[in-house]
XYZ file of C-alpha atoms in Angstrom:
368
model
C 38.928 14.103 -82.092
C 37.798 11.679 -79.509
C 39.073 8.345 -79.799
C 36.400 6.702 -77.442
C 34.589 3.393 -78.698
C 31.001 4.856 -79.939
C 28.401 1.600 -79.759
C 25.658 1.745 -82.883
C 22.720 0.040 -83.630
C 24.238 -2.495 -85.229
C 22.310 -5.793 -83.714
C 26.072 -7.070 -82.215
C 26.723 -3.695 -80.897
C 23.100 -3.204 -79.429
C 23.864 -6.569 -77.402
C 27.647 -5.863 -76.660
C 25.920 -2.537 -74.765
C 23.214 -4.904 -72.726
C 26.157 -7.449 -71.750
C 28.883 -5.012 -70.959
C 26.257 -3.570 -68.346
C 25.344 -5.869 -66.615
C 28.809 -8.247 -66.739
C 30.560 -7.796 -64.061
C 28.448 -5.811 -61.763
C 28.206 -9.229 -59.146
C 32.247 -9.731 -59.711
C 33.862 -13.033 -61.151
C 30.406 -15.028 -60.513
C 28.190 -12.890 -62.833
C 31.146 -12.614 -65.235
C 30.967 -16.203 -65.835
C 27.434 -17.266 -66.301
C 27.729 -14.150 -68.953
C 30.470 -14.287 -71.033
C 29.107 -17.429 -72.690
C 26.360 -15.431 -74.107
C 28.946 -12.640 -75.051
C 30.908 -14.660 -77.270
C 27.613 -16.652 -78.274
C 25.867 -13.444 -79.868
C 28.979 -11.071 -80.746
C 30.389 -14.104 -83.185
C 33.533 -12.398 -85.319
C 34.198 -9.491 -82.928
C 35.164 -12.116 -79.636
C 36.947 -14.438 -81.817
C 38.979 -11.379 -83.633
C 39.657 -10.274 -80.080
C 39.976 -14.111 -78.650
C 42.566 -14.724 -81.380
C 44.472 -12.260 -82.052
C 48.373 -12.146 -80.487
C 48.405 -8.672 -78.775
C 46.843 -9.074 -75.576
C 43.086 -7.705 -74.696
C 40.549 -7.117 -71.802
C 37.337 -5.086 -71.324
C 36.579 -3.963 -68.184
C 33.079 -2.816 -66.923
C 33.147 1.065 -66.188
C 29.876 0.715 -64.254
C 31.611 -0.983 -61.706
C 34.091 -0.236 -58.857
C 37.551 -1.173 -60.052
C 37.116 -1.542 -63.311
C 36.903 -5.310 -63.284
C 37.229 -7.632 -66.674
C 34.141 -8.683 -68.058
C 36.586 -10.019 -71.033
C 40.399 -11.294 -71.616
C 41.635 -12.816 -74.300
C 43.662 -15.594 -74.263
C 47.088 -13.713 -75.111
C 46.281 -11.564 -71.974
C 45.991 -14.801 -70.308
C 48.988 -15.896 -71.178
C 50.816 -12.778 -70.640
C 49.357 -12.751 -66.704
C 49.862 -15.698 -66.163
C 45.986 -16.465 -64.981
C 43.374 -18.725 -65.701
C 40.199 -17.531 -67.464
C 37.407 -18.358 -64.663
C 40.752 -16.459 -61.893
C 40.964 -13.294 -64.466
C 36.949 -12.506 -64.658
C 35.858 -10.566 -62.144
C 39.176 -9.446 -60.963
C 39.720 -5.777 -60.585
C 42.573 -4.757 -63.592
C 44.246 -2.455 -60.850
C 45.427 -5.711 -58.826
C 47.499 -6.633 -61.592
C 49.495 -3.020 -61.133
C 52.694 -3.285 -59.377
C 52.099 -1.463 -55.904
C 55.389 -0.276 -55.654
C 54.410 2.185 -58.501
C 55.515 5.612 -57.732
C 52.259 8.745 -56.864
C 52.217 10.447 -60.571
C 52.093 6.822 -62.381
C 49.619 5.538 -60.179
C 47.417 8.745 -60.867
C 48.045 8.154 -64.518
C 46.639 5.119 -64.307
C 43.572 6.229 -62.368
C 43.403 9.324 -65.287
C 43.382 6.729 -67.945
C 40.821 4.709 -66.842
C 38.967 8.248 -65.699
C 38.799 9.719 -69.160
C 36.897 9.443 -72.239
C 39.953 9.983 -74.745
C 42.378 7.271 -75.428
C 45.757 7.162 -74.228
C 49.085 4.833 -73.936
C 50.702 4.815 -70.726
C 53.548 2.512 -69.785
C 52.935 0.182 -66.449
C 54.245 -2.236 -64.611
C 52.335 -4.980 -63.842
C 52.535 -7.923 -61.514
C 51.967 -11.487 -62.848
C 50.069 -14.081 -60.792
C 53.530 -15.897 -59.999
C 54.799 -12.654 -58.663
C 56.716 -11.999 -61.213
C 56.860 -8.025 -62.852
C 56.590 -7.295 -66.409
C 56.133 -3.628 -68.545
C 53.311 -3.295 -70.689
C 52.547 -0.453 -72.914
C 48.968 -0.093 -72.170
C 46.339 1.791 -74.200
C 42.691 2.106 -72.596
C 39.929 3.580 -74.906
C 36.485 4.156 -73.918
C 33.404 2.376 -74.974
C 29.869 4.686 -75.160
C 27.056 3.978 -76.268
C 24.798 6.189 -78.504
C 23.894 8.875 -75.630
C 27.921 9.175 -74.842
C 27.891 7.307 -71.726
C 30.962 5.213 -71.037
C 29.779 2.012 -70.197
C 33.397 -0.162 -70.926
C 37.040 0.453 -71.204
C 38.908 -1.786 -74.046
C 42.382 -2.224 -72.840
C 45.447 -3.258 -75.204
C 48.487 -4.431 -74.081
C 52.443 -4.054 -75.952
C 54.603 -6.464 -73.350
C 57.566 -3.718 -73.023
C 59.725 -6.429 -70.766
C 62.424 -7.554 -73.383
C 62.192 -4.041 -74.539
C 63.384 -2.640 -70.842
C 65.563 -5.273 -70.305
C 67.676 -4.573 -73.242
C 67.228 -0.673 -72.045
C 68.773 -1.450 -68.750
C 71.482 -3.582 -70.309
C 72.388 -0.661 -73.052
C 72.371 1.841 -69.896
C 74.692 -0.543 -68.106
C 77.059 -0.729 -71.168
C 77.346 2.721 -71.429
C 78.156 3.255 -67.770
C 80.977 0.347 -67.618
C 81.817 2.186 -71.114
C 82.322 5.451 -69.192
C 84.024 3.569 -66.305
C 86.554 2.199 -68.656
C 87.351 5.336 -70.594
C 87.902 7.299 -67.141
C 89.657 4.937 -65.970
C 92.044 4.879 -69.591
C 91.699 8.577 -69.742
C 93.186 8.469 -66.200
C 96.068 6.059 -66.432
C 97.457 7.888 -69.304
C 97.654 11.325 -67.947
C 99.716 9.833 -65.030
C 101.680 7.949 -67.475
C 102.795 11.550 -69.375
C 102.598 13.611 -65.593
C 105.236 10.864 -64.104
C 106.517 11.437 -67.618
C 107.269 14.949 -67.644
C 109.071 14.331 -64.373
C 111.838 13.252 -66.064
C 114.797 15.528 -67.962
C 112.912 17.169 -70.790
C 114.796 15.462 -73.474
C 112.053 14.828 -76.255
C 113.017 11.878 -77.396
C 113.399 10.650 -74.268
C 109.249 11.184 -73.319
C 108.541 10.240 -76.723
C 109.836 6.759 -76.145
C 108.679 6.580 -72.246
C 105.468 8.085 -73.280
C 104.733 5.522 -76.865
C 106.262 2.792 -75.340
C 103.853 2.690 -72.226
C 100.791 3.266 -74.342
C 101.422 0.355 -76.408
C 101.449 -1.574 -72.915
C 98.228 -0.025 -72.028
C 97.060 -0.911 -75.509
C 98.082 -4.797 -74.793
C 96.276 -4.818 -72.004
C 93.246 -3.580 -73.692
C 92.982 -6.084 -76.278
C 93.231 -9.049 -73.957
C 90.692 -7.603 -72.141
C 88.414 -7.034 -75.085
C 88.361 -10.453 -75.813
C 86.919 -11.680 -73.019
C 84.233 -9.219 -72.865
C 86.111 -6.805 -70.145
C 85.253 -9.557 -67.565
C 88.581 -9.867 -66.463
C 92.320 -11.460 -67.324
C 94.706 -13.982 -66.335
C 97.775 -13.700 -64.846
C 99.646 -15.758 -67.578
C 97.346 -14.059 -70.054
C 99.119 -10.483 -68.990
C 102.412 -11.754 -68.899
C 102.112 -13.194 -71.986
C 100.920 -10.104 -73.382
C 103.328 -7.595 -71.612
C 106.616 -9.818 -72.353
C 105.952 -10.288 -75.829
C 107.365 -7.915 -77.158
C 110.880 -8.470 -75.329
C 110.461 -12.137 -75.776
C 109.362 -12.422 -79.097
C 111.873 -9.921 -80.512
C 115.136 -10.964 -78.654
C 114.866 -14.450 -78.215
C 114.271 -14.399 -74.133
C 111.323 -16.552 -73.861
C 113.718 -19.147 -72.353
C 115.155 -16.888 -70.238
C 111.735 -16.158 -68.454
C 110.270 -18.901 -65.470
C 106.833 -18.367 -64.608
C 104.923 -20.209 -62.123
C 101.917 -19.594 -60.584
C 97.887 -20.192 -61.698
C 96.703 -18.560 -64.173
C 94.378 -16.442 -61.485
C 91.511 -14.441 -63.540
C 91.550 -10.604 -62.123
C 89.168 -7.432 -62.799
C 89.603 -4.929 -65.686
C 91.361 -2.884 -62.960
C 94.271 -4.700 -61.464
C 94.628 -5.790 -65.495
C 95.506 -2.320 -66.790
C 97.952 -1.806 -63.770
C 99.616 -4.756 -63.372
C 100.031 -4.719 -67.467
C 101.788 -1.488 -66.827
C 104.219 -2.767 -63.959
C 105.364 -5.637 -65.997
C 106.192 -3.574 -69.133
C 108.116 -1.496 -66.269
C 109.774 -4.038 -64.969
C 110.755 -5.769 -68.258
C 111.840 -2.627 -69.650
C 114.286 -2.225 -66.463
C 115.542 -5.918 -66.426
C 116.316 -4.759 -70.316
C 118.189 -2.027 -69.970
C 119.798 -2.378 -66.790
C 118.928 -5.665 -65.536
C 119.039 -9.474 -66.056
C 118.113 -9.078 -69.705
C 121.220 -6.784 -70.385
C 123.206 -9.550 -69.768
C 123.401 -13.412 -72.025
C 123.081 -15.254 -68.976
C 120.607 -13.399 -66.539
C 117.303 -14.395 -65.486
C 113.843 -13.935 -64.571
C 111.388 -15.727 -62.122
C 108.015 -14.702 -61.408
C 105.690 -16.452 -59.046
C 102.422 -15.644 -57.153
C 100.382 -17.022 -54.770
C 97.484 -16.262 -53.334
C 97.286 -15.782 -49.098
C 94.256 -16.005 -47.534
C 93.495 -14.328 -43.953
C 90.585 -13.652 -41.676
C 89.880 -10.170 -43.159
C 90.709 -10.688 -46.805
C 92.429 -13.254 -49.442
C 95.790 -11.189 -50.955
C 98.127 -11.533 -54.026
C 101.552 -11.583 -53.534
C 103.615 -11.748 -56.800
C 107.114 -11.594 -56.613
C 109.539 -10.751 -59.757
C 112.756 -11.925 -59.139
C 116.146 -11.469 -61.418
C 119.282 -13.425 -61.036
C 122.428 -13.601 -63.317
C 122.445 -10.027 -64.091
C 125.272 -7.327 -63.299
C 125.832 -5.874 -60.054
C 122.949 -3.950 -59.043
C 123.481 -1.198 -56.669
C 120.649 1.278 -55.285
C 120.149 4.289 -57.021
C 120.053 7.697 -55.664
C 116.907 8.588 -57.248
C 113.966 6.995 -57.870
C 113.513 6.188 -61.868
C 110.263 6.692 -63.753
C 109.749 3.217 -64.209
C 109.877 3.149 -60.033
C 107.436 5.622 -59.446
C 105.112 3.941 -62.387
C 105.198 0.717 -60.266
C 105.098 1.847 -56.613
C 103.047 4.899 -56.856
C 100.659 3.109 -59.643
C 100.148 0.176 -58.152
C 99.319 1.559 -54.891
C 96.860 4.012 -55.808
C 95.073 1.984 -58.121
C 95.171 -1.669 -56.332
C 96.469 -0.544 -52.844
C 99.273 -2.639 -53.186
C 102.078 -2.945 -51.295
C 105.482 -2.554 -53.236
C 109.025 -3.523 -51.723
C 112.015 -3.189 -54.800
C 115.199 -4.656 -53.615
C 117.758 -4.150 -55.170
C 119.971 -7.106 -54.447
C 123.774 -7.691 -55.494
C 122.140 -10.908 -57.719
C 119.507 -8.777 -59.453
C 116.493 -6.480 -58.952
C 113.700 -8.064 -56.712
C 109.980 -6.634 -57.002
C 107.063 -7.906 -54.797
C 103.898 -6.757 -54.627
C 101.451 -7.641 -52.489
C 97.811 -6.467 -53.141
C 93.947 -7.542 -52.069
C 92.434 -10.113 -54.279
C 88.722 -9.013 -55.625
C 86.258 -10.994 -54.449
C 85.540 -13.963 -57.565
C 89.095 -14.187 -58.673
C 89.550 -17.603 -59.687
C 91.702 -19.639 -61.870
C 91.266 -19.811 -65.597
């Protein structure tokens, strides 16, 4: 079934047909000393289509362009145009240029046809601005089936896309994130594995580094996965060696509480609970009277501003180099340098362990 516009005989319709032909015809000029008339004789119909919210033109189909013989004032609003500017004008000005070949054709179909049809377009406001409409253009003929107008709705799609774009980007930093999780763990159980395969053994180094991971996680979640502070982490990843044993005064931290990407959170989260772990079983912490010290400070240089964090123990047994790299090593150096590109030095001094990494600082860290 057709869904064109058909004109009767109706005495409004008769002079809605007489109008519509002639409107427009001279451009904006004849459009105004017209449209007066229009809205004079038509009575209801222009102030149901003045008045009502969605927004409304009629353009002349007699005419090059199909310029607006009519807008209401929520198509006014929407364009950002004044009445006497928006008469006259051609509606395919108002369609972003930029469009790409088939949507410009769809356009040119639309307006071309004598069925109705929606088609989404972006349009340009008068301040230069963009915004999406949903636009449906239905014919108008009069009684021999002649299309003489086009009456053109408009659904303002621009929240609507917005929000679009903004799901789509959630789901991709979504993605990111689980990739990035999906990734950590697997080298978590492949460095894992590594080790003798005594099962309770991975179970521990395999749980114990996934609760880290999950640590790291929540701080993260709650600030929006924007990023996390240095104290923040530390806090998170020495809590549970703190908290449980009584340590917390055995622990000196100084530095600012520097805000850093989702990223360097995850892997620095990691080398702490490493490093904590060590400094508990074989380090300051398995002592009563050893110590930790962490500091950081941030270097800046001509090519780019770097991190250097340093953890430092002191009190602790004699430490002497091992002849084998641990897991919790290779979790530090080989972690931290493929996912920060971080430089790792591990000293292993007759005072106590001594880790410092030194890494690029993302553009936008700042402190908290």
């Amino acid at each position: 079934m057709s869904s064109a516009i058909v004109i009767g005989q109706s005495k409004e319709m008769i002079i809605l047909t007489n109008t519509m032909k002639n409107i427009g015809l001279d451009g904006q000029e004849s459009a105004e000393s017209e449209v007066d008339d229009f809205r004079k004789n038509l009575g209801p119909f222009v102030v149901a289509a003045q008045t009502t919210q969605m927004p409304i033109a009629f353009t002349n189909a007699r005419c090059a362009g199909n310029r607006i013989i009519f807008a209401n004032d929520s198509f006014l609003e929407l364009t950002g145009y004044d009445r006497e500017e928006m008469l006259g004008r051609s509606l395919d000005d108002l369609v972003d240029e930029s469009l790409d070949a088939p949507t410009i054709s769809g356009v040119g179909q639309e307006f071309g046809g004598r069925h109705g049809d929606t088609l989404d377009i972006h349009y340009n406001r008068k301040d230069g601005s963009g915004f999406w409409a949903s636009t449906f253009v239905s014919p108008v003929c009069d009684e021999a089936g002649n299309v003489i107008q086009y009456f053109v709705s408009f659904v303002d799609l621009t929240r609507h896309r917005q929000e679009q774009a903004h799901l789509r980007m959630l789901i991709d930093e979504l993605n990111h994130r689980v990739k990035n999780t999906l990734a950590t763990v697997q080298s978590i159980v492949s460095q894992a594995l590594r080790a003798p395969l005594d099962p309770e053994y991975l179970r521990e180094a395999i749980e114990s580094r996934i609760f880290a991971l999950s640590r790291s996680h929540e701080l993260l979640t709650l600030a929006r996965w924007r990023d996390a502070g240095l104290h923040d982490l530390l806090d998170a990843a020495l809590e549970p060696f703190g908290a449980a044993s009584g340590w917390s005064e055995r622990f000196s931290i100084d530095g600012d509480n520097i805000r850093v990407p989702p990223n360097m959170a995850l892997a620095l989260g990691i080398a702490f609970h490493e490093l904590a772990t060590n400094a508990v079983k074989y380090g300051a912490l398995s002592t009563e009277t050893g110590l930790v010290e962490i500091t950081w400070s941030l270097w800046p240089s001509a090519d780019e501003t770097r991190l250097v964090l340093v953890w430092k123990e002191s009190n602790g047994p004699l430490v002497a180099v091992p002849s084998t790299k641990g897991f919790g090593s290779e979790v530090i150096e080989r972690g931290l340098a493929h996912e920060l590109r971080a430089k790792v030095a591990l000293e292993f001094a007759p005072g106590g362990a001594i880790c410092t990494i030194d890494m690029p600082t993302p553009k936008g860290s700042q402190d908290g």
